[in-house]
Coordinates of C-alpha atoms in Angstrom, one line a residue:
X1 CA -51.4 6.5 -12.5
X2 CA -47.7 6.5 -11.8
X3 CA -45.9 8.9 -9.6
X4 CA -44.5 12.0 -11.4
X5 CA -40.8 12.1 -12.3
X6 CA -38.3 14.9 -11.6
X7 CA -36.2 16.3 -14.3
X8 CA -32.8 17.9 -14.2
X9 CA -33.2 21.6 -14.0
X10 CA -31.1 23.4 -16.6
X11 CA -29.5 21.2 -19.2
X12 CA -28.3 23.7 -21.8
X13 CA -25.2 23.9 -24.0
X14 CA -23.5 26.1 -21.4
X15 CA -23.7 23.3 -18.9
X16 CA -22.3 20.6 -21.2
X17 CA -18.7 20.5 -22.1
X18 CA -17.7 20.5 -25.7
X19 CA -16.0 17.4 -27.1
X20 CA -12.2 17.5 -26.9
X21 CA -9.9 17.4 -29.9
X22 CA -9.2 14.1 -31.4
X23 CA -5.8 13.9 -29.9
X24 CA -7.0 14.6 -26.4
X25 CA -9.7 13.3 -24.0
X26 CA -13.2 12.7 -25.3
X27 CA -16.4 12.4 -23.3
X28 CA -18.5 9.3 -22.5
X29 CA -21.7 8.6 -20.6
X30 CA -21.8 7.2 -17.1
X31 CA -25.2 6.0 -15.9
X32 CA -26.5 5.0 -12.5
X33 CA -29.7 3.7 -11.0
X34 CA -32.6 1.3 -11.9
X35 CA -36.3 1.6 -12.0
X36 CA -38.9 -0.4 -10.0
X37 CA -38.9 -3.1 -12.7
X38 CA -35.1 -3.5 -12.5
X39 CA -34.4 -1.7 -15.8
X40 CA -31.0 -0.1 -15.9
X41 CA -31.6 2.3 -18.8
X42 CA -28.9 4.8 -17.6
X43 CA -26.2 2.2 -17.6
X44 CA -27.6 0.8 -20.9
X45 CA -27.2 4.3 -22.4
X46 CA -23.5 4.2 -21.4
X47 CA -23.1 1.0 -23.4
X48 CA -25.1 2.2 -26.4
X49 CA -23.0 5.4 -26.7
X50 CA -19.6 3.7 -26.3
X51 CA -17.1 5.0 -28.8
X52 CA -19.2 8.1 -29.7
X53 CA -18.6 11.7 -28.9
X54 CA -21.5 12.8 -26.6
X55 CA -22.3 16.5 -26.1
X56 CA -25.5 16.4 -24.1
X57 CA -27.4 14.1 -21.7
X58 CA -30.9 14.1 -20.2
X59 CA -32.5 11.7 -17.7
X60 CA -36.2 11.2 -17.3
X61 CA -38.2 8.8 -15.2
X62 CA -38.2 5.7 -17.4
X63 CA -35.8 6.6 -20.1
X64 CA -32.5 8.5 -20.8
X65 CA -31.2 10.4 -23.8
X66 CA -27.8 11.4 -25.2
X67 CA -26.8 13.6 -28.1
X68 CA -23.8 13.0 -30.3
X69 CA -21.6 15.6 -31.7
X70 CA -23.0 15.0 -35.2
X71 CA -26.5 15.7 -34.0
X72 CA -28.0 12.2 -33.5
X73 CA -30.1 11.1 -30.6
X74 CA -29.4 7.8 -28.7
X75 CA -32.0 6.6 -26.2
X76 CA -32.4 3.8 -23.7
X77 CA -35.4 2.7 -21.6
X78 CA -38.3 0.3 -21.5
X79 CA -40.7 2.5 -23.6
X80 CA -39.3 1.4 -26.9
X81 CA -42.2 2.9 -28.9
X82 CA -41.5 6.4 -27.6
X83 CA -37.8 6.1 -28.4
X84 CA -38.4 4.6 -31.8
X85 CA -40.9 7.5 -32.6
X86 CA -38.3 10.1 -31.5
X87 CA -35.6 8.4 -33.5
X88 CA -37.7 8.2 -36.6
X89 CA -38.6 11.9 -36.5
X90 CA -34.9 12.9 -35.9
X91 CA -33.5 10.5 -38.5
X92 CA -32.8 13.1 -41.2
X93 CA -32.3 16.1 -38.9
X94 CA -29.4 17.5 -37.0
X95 CA -30.4 17.8 -33.3
X96 CA -29.0 20.5 -31.1
X97 CA -30.9 20.0 -27.7
X98 CA -32.7 17.2 -26.0
X99 CA -35.0 16.8 -22.9
X100 CA -36.3 13.6 -21.3
X101 CA -39.5 14.1 -19.2
X102 CA -41.6 11.7 -17.3
X103 CA -43.1 9.9 -20.3
X104 CA -42.3 12.2 -23.2
X105 CA -39.2 13.5 -25.0
X106 CA -38.4 16.7 -26.7
X107 CA -35.6 17.7 -29.1
X108 CA -34.7 20.8 -31.1
X109 CA -33.4 20.7 -34.6
X110 CA -30.6 22.9 -36.0
X111 CA -33.3 25.1 -37.6
X112 CA -35.0 25.7 -34.3
X113 CA -38.0 23.4 -34.7
X114 CA -39.2 21.0 -32.0
X115 CA -39.8 17.3 -32.5
X116 CA -41.5 15.3 -29.7
X117 CA -42.7 11.8 -28.8
X118 CA -45.0 10.6 -26.0
X119 CA -45.0 7.3 -24.1
X120 CA -47.8 4.8 -24.4
X121 CA -47.2 2.8 -21.2
X122 CA -49.5 4.9 -19.0
X123 CA -52.9 4.6 -20.8
X124 CA -54.8 7.4 -19.2
X125 CA -51.8 9.7 -19.1
X126 CA -50.9 9.2 -22.8
X127 CA -53.5 11.6 -24.0
X128 CA -52.4 14.3 -21.6
X129 CA -48.8 14.0 -22.8
X130 CA -50.0 14.1 -26.4
X131 CA -52.0 17.2 -25.7
X132 CA -49.0 18.8 -24.0
X133 CA -46.9 18.1 -27.1
X134 CA -49.6 19.4 -29.4
X135 CA -49.9 22.7 -27.5
X136 CA -46.1 23.1 -27.5
X137 CA -45.8 22.5 -31.3
X138 CA -48.6 24.9 -32.0
X139 CA -47.3 27.7 -29.8
X140 CA -43.7 27.4 -31.2
X141 CA -44.8 27.3 -34.8
X142 CA -42.9 29.9 -36.8
X143 CA -40.5 30.6 -33.9
X144 CA -36.9 29.6 -33.5
X145 CA -36.4 27.5 -30.3
X146 CA -33.0 27.3 -28.6
X147 CA -33.8 25.4 -25.4
X148 CA -36.4 23.0 -24.0
X149 CA -37.4 21.4 -20.7
X150 CA -39.8 18.5 -20.1
X151 CA -41.5 17.3 -16.9
X152 CA -44.7 15.9 -15.5
X153 CA -47.5 16.7 -18.0
X154 CA -45.8 20.0 -19.0
X155 CA -43.1 21.4 -21.3
X156 CA -41.2 24.6 -21.7
X157 CA -39.5 26.1 -24.7
X158 CA -37.2 29.1 -25.0
X159 CA -37.0 31.1 -28.2
X160 CA -34.0 32.9 -29.7
X161 CA -35.4 36.3 -28.6
X162 CA -35.6 35.2 -24.9
X163 CA -39.3 34.4 -24.7
X164 CA -40.7 31.5 -22.7
X165 CA -43.5 29.2 -24.1
X166 CA -45.2 26.9 -21.6
X167 CA -47.5 24.0 -22.6
X168 CA -49.4 21.4 -20.6
X169 CA -51.2 21.8 -17.3
X170 CA -48.6 20.0 -15.1
X171 CA -49.8 19.6 -11.6
X172 CA -50.0 23.3 -10.8
X173 CA -50.4 24.9 -14.2
X174 CA -46.8 26.0 -13.7
X175 CA -45.5 26.0 -17.3
X176 CA -48.1 28.4 -18.7
X177 CA -48.0 30.5 -15.5
X178 CA -44.2 30.9 -15.9
X179 CA -44.6 32.0 -19.5
X180 CA -47.0 34.7 -18.4
X181 CA -44.6 35.9 -15.6
X182 CA -41.7 36.0 -18.0
X183 CA -43.3 38.3 -20.5
X184 CA -41.3 41.4 -21.2
X185 CA -38.1 39.9 -19.8
X186 CA -35.3 38.3 -21.7
X187 CA -34.8 34.7 -20.4
X188 CA -31.6 32.8 -21.0
X189 CA -32.6 29.3 -19.5
X190 CA -35.6 27.4 -18.3
X191 CA -36.1 24.5 -15.9
X192 CA -39.2 22.3 -15.5
X193 CA -40.0 19.9 -12.6
X194 CA -42.8 18.0 -10.9
X195 CA -44.6 20.9 -9.2
X196 CA -42.8 24.0 -10.3
X197 CA -41.0 25.7 -13.2
X198 CA -38.2 28.2 -13.3
X199 CA -36.6 30.7 -15.7
X200 CA -33.4 32.7 -15.5
X201 CA -33.2 36.2 -16.9
X202 CA -30.3 37.7 -18.6
X203 CA -29.5 39.7 -15.5
X204 CA -29.3 36.6 -13.3
X205 CA -32.7 36.8 -11.7
X206 CA -34.9 33.8 -11.0
X207 CA -38.6 33.6 -12.0
X208 CA -40.6 30.7 -10.6
X209 CA -44.2 29.4 -10.7
X210 CA -46.0 26.4 -9.3
X211 CA -46.5 24.7 -5.9
X212 CA -44.8 26.3 -2.9
X213 CA -45.2 23.5 -0.4
X214 CA -42.3 23.4 2.1
X215 CA -41.4 26.8 0.6
X216 CA -39.5 25.1 -2.2
X217 CA -40.5 28.0 -4.5
X218 CA -40.7 31.1 -2.3
X219 CA -37.8 30.0 -0.1
X220 CA -35.5 29.7 -3.1
X221 CA -36.6 33.0 -4.6
X222 CA -36.0 34.7 -1.3
X223 CA -32.4 33.3 -1.0
X224 CA -31.7 34.2 -4.6
X225 CA -32.6 37.8 -4.2
X226 CA -29.6 40.1 -4.6
X227 CA -27.5 37.2 -6.1
X228 CA -26.7 36.5 -9.7
X229 CA -28.0 33.0 -10.4
X230 CA -26.6 31.0 -13.3
X231 CA -28.5 27.7 -12.8
X232 CA -31.7 26.4 -11.2
X233 CA -32.9 22.8 -10.7
X234 CA -36.0 21.5 -8.9
X235 CA -36.9 18.1 -7.5
X236 CA -40.2 17.0 -6.0
X237 CA -40.1 18.9 -2.6
X238 CA -36.8 20.8 -2.9
X239 CA -35.2 23.3 -5.2
X240 CA -31.5 24.3 -5.8
X241 CA -29.8 27.3 -7.4
X242 CA -26.2 28.1 -8.3
X243 CA -24.7 31.6 -7.9
X244 CA -22.2 33.1 -10.3
X245 CA -19.4 32.5 -7.7
X246 CA -20.1 28.8 -7.7
X247 CA -22.1 28.5 -4.4
X248 CA -25.1 26.3 -3.9
X249 CA -28.3 27.5 -2.3
X250 CA -31.5 25.5 -1.7
X251 CA -35.0 25.5 -0.2
X252 CA -37.7 22.9 0.6
X253 CA -38.1 19.6 2.4
X254 CA -35.2 17.2 2.8
X255 CA -35.3 13.5 3.2
X256 CA -31.6 12.7 3.6
X257 CA -29.7 16.0 3.3
X258 CA -30.5 16.8 -0.3
X259 CA -29.9 20.5 0.5
X260 CA -27.8 20.8 3.7
X261 CA -25.5 18.0 3.0
X262 CA -25.0 19.2 -0.6
X263 CA -24.1 22.6 0.6
X264 CA -21.7 21.2 3.3
X265 CA -20.0 18.9 0.8
X266 CA -19.5 21.7 -1.8
X267 CA -18.3 24.3 0.8
X268 CA -15.0 25.7 -0.4
X269 CA -15.4 24.3 -3.9
X270 CA -16.5 26.1 -7.0
X271 CA -19.6 24.4 -8.4
X272 CA -20.4 24.6 -12.1
X273 CA -23.6 22.6 -12.4
X274 CA -26.5 21.3 -10.2
X275 CA -29.3 18.7 -10.6
X276 CA -32.2 18.0 -8.2
X277 CA -34.4 14.9 -8.2
X278 CA -37.0 13.3 -6.0
X279 CA -34.9 12.4 -3.0
X280 CA -31.3 13.2 -4.0
X281 CA -29.2 16.1 -5.4
X282 CA -26.1 16.3 -7.5
X283 CA -23.4 19.0 -8.0
X284 CA -20.4 19.2 -10.3
X285 CA -17.3 21.1 -9.3
X286 CA -14.9 23.0 -11.5
X287 CA -12.4 20.1 -11.0
X288 CA -14.8 17.7 -12.5
X289 CA -15.9 16.0 -9.2
X290 CA -19.4 14.7 -9.0
X291 CA -21.0 15.1 -5.6
X292 CA -24.1 13.0 -4.9
X293 CA -26.2 13.2 -1.7
X294 CA -29.6 12.1 -0.5
X295 CA -31.5 8.9 -0.2
X296 CA -30.1 6.0 -2.1
X297 CA -33.4 5.0 -3.6
X298 CA -32.9 3.1 -6.9
X299 CA -29.2 3.0 -5.9
X300 CA -28.5 6.2 -7.9
X301 CA -26.3 8.0 -5.3
X302 CA -24.0 5.1 -4.5
X303 CA -23.6 3.9 -8.1
X304 CA -22.9 7.3 -9.5
X305 CA -20.4 8.2 -6.8
X306 CA -18.6 4.8 -7.5
X307 CA -18.6 5.2 -11.3
X308 CA -17.4 8.8 -11.3
X309 CA -14.8 8.4 -8.6
X310 CA -11.4 9.5 -9.8
X311 CA -12.8 10.7 -13.1
X312 CA -13.3 14.2 -14.5
X313 CA -16.9 14.9 -15.3
X314 CA -18.2 17.7 -17.5
X315 CA -22.0 17.5 -17.1
X316 CA -24.7 15.9 -14.9
X317 CA -28.4 15.3 -15.1
X318 CA -30.9 13.8 -12.6
X319 CA -34.0 11.8 -13.3
X320 CA -36.4 10.0 -10.9
X321 CA -34.8 6.5 -11.1
X322 CA -31.5 7.3 -12.8
X323 CA -28.8 9.8 -13.2
X324 CA -26.2 10.5 -15.9
X325 CA -22.8 12.1 -16.0
X326 CA -20.5 12.9 -18.9
X327 CA -16.9 12.1 -18.0
X328 CA -13.7 12.8 -19.9
X329 CA -12.2 9.7 -21.5
X330 CA -8.4 9.9 -21.4
X331 CA -6.3 8.8 -24.4
X332 CA -6.2 5.0 -24.4
X333 CA -3.1 3.0 -24.3
X334 CA -2.4 -0.7 -25.1
X335 CA 0.8 -2.6 -24.3
X336 CA 1.9 -6.1 -25.0
X337 CA 4.8 -8.4 -25.8
X338 CA 5.0 -11.9 -27.1
X339 CA 8.2 -14.0 -27.0
X340 CA 8.9 -17.5 -28.2
X341 CA 11.7 -18.1 -25.7
X342 CA 14.0 -16.3 -23.3
X343 CA 13.4 -13.7 -20.5
X344 CA 12.1 -10.5 -22.0
X345 CA 14.3 -7.5 -21.5
X346 CA 11.4 -5.0 -21.2
X347 CA 7.8 -4.7 -22.2
X348 CA 7.6 -2.9 -25.5
X349 CA 4.4 -0.7 -25.5
X350 CA 2.2 -0.8 -28.5
X351 CA 0.1 2.4 -28.0
X352 CA -3.0 3.8 -29.5
X353 CA -3.6 7.4 -28.4
X354 CA -6.8 9.3 -28.9
X355 CA -5.6 10.3 -32.4
X356 CA -6.0 6.7 -33.5
X357 CA -8.9 5.9 -31.1
X358 CA -11.7 5.9 -33.6
X359 CA -14.3 3.2 -34.2
X360 CA -13.0 0.5 -36.6
X361 CA -9.5 1.8 -36.3
X362 CA -7.0 -0.4 -38.2
X363 CA -5.0 -2.7 -35.9
X364 CA -1.5 -1.7 -35.0
X365 CA 0.8 -4.7 -34.9
X366 CA 4.3 -5.7 -33.9
X367 CA 5.7 -9.0 -35.1
X368 CA 8.8 -11.0 -34.2
X369 CA 9.9 -14.5 -35.2
X370 CA 12.7 -17.0 -34.4
X371 CA 13.7 -19.9 -36.6
X372 CA 16.2 -22.6 -35.5
X373 CA 17.8 -20.1 -33.1
X374 CA 19.6 -20.6 -29.8
X375 CA 19.4 -18.2 -26.9
X376 CA 22.1 -18.4 -24.2
X377 CA 21.2 -17.7 -20.6
X378 CA 24.5 -18.4 -18.8
X379 CA 27.1 -21.1 -19.5
X380 CA 24.9 -24.1 -18.6
X381 CA 21.5 -22.8 -19.8
X382 CA 20.1 -23.1 -23.3
X383 CA 16.9 -23.0 -25.2
X384 CA 16.4 -24.4 -28.7
X385 CA 13.5 -23.3 -30.9
X386 CA 12.5 -24.7 -34.2
X387 CA 10.1 -22.7 -36.4
X388 CA 8.8 -20.5 -33.6
X389 CA 6.8 -17.3 -34.1
X390 CA 5.1 -14.7 -31.9
X391 CA 2.9 -11.7 -32.5
X392 CA 0.9 -9.0 -30.6
X393 CA -2.1 -7.1 -32.1
X394 CA -3.9 -4.2 -30.5
X395 CA -7.4 -3.1 -31.7
X396 CA -9.7 -0.3 -30.6
X397 CA -13.2 -0.3 -31.9
X398 CA -15.9 1.9 -30.3
X399 CA -15.7 1.4 -26.6
X400 CA -14.1 -2.0 -26.9
X401 CA -10.3 -2.3 -26.5
X402 CA -8.5 -5.6 -27.2
X403 CA -4.9 -6.8 -27.1
X404 CA -4.3 -10.2 -28.6
X405 CA -1.1 -12.2 -28.4
X406 CA 0.0 -15.5 -29.9
X407 CA 3.0 -17.8 -29.6
X408 CA 3.6 -20.9 -31.7
X409 CA 6.5 -23.3 -32.0
X410 CA 6.9 -26.6 -33.9
X411 CA 9.4 -27.9 -31.4
X412 CA 11.2 -26.5 -28.4
X413 CA 13.5 -27.7 -25.7
X414 CA 15.2 -26.3 -22.7
X415 CA 18.0 -27.6 -20.5
X416 CA 20.1 -26.7 -17.5
X417 CA 23.4 -28.2 -16.5
X418 CA 23.3 -30.6 -19.6
X419 CA 20.1 -32.7 -18.8
X420 CA 17.0 -31.9 -20.9
X421 CA 14.4 -30.5 -18.6
X422 CA 11.5 -29.6 -21.0
X423 CA 10.7 -30.8 -24.5
X424 CA 7.5 -30.0 -26.4
X425 CA 6.0 -30.2 -29.9
X426 CA 3.4 -28.0 -31.6
X427 CA 2.9 -25.5 -28.8
X428 CA 0.1 -22.9 -29.3
X429 CA -0.5 -20.1 -26.8
X430 CA -3.2 -17.6 -27.4
X431 CA -4.0 -14.7 -25.0
X432 CA -6.8 -12.1 -25.4
X433 CA -7.5 -9.2 -23.0
X434 CA -10.6 -7.2 -23.6
X435 CA -12.1 -4.1 -21.9
X436 CA -15.5 -2.6 -22.6
X437 CA -16.1 1.0 -21.6
X438 CA -12.9 0.9 -19.6
X439 CA -14.3 -1.6 -17.2
X440 CA -11.9 -4.1 -15.6
X441 CA -9.9 -6.0 -18.3
X442 CA -11.1 -9.6 -18.9
X443 CA -8.4 -12.1 -20.0
X444 CA -8.9 -15.3 -21.9
X445 CA -6.0 -17.9 -22.2
X446 CA -5.8 -20.9 -24.5
X447 CA -2.7 -23.1 -24.2
X448 CA -2.2 -26.4 -26.0
X449 CA 0.7 -28.7 -26.6
X450 CA 0.7 -31.7 -29.0
X451 CA 3.1 -33.3 -26.6
X452 CA 5.2 -32.1 -23.6
X453 CA 7.6 -33.8 -21.2
X454 CA 9.2 -32.4 -18.0
X455 CA 12.2 -34.4 -16.7
X456 CA 11.2 -37.2 -19.2
X457 CA 7.7 -37.5 -17.8
X458 CA 4.7 -36.7 -20.1
X459 CA 2.4 -33.9 -18.9
X460 CA -1.1 -32.9 -19.8
X461 CA -1.3 -31.3 -23.2
X462 CA -3.7 -28.6 -21.9
X463 CA -2.3 -28.0 -18.3
X464 CA -4.4 -26.1 -15.7
X465 CA -3.2 -22.6 -14.8
X466 CA 0.0 -22.6 -12.7
X467 CA 0.7 -26.3 -12.8
X468 CA 3.9 -26.7 -10.7
X469 CA 6.3 -29.6 -11.1
X470 CA 9.4 -30.2 -9.0
X471 CA 12.8 -30.7 -10.8
X472 CA 15.6 -32.9 -9.8
X473 CA 18.0 -30.1 -9.2
X474 CA 15.8 -28.4 -6.6
X475 CA 14.2 -26.1 -9.1
X476 CA 10.7 -26.2 -10.5
X477 CA 8.8 -25.9 -13.7
X478 CA 5.5 -24.1 -13.9
X479 CA 3.2 -24.8 -16.9
X480 CA 0.6 -22.3 -18.0
X481 CA 1.9 -19.8 -15.6
X482 CA -0.7 -17.0 -15.3
X483 CA -0.1 -13.6 -13.5
X484 CA -3.1 -11.4 -13.8
X485 CA -3.4 -7.8 -12.5
X486 CA -5.7 -4.9 -12.8
X487 CA -4.6 -4.0 -16.4
X488 CA -4.2 -7.5 -18.0
X489 CA -2.2 -10.7 -17.6
X490 CA 1.2 -12.2 -18.1
X491 CA 1.2 -15.8 -19.3
X492 CA 4.1 -18.2 -19.8
X493 CA 3.6 -21.6 -21.4
X494 CA 6.7 -23.2 -19.6
X495 CA 8.6 -21.3 -17.0
X496 CA 11.8 -22.8 -15.4
X497 CA 13.1 -21.7 -12.0
X498 CA 16.4 -22.6 -10.3
X499 CA 16.8 -23.9 -6.8
X500 CA 16.7 -20.4 -5.3
X501 CA 13.4 -19.5 -7.0
X502 CA 14.8 -17.3 -9.8
X503 CA 13.1 -17.6 -13.2
X504 CA 15.8 -18.6 -15.7
X505 CA 13.9 -19.6 -18.8
X506 CA 10.7 -19.3 -20.7
X507 CA 9.2 -21.3 -23.5
X508 CA 6.4 -19.1 -24.9
X509 CA 5.5 -15.9 -23.1
X510 CA 2.8 -13.2 -23.6
X511 CA 2.4 -10.0 -21.7
X512 CA -1.0 -8.4 -22.6
X513 CA -2.2 -5.3 -20.9
X514 CA -4.7 -2.4 -21.3
X515 CA -3.4 0.5 -19.1
X516 CA -5.3 3.8 -19.2
X517 CA -3.2 7.0 -19.6
X518 CA -4.2 9.6 -17.0

């Protein structure tokens, strides 16, 4: 039988930021970690949710869930049957809450009913999960559920009148025990984990049930006494709580500073959310910084820190082999310029802000053309273009941003000090820069001449990037000049430089970039 999974403690609406207005930042999922089989379901969830407005996230052991603002569930993980079953049940419903457990999933509909699905991959465990689900559905029948929590062989539900319902034996019968302990109290949130379960009352007190090894239960309850607690989360051998003034407290066994290091790194900061897992802990500050500490098993800690660095997060959740964060996506910008000839005066941005950043948004284009025109670059410099054309198109579709530029010319020639330096026919330059989920832009360049000569010498019709040729006057010609950077690329079909190294002419130029507004 597999090892039990931890579940993020309190994942409720109050701990998940609402989606921003259409003309401001929206939220997207960032995932980290991989399971023992190499599955990267947390990162996969980030790709599957690209372009959608996400309002809630939940990480289990072998799967991860996200909830869209229109009430649809998106899941990722190797147990496809469980995810398909959950999706089928939720197909015609609006979902308001989600919970990913070890090998089962829970969701709440907008009318307060629970839907659930169990995994099939653990044969002997499958029946236990199904029994847990059956008990939960039976006990919540006729009641309006507002929150849920799923863990190892157990589930919790919170009703609209503040009552706790516990189902499944768990490892220490903690869920039913918690429900009994909470009778007569008004509970506002519940948390379920491997060996223990917690509830928060409306006056900020903590109730807990389950295993007390390493004082992960009694130690936390003792520290919480006299404080108003707003969130609780429990891992395998340690538990965390968050006070109303944004301070973290914790109890239990540490492997790599899951408690002490988290408290040290959050000192002086106001924490708004916490999440505990098997051997690591997470905290979210009011400024949106994600703090991850503990053992880097499954590469969760290092990857999550890297992916959220410099970003403003709004929610966190911790599973056994993966973690998720919701981060604010700033309005997206795209910029580009395409010129048939001549040195550009300035890059003309072609921007798509968040107000236009919707899936399948219509392309925004700018278009210029030159026909039999002559551009002067000093008394002894000239460029002649016959039937030339250039265009830039920017497209935003889901999480994929693309800027695409083209330059074509039937014939073109350039000269300095009377001699003809460059002559070409049927030039075609095509540049595409793409970014998915705001990862590093990836450029693609295609350049083709039907014929090209430099100083009377024929050159390859598909020159390699940055092919450099010496000119008689001490200058140089660079074919297929490519200048990439972290936002895109500048490409020039033919660039001419004088003897001092100054660029004096261009035949075909595209500047294609995907900057992100901050």
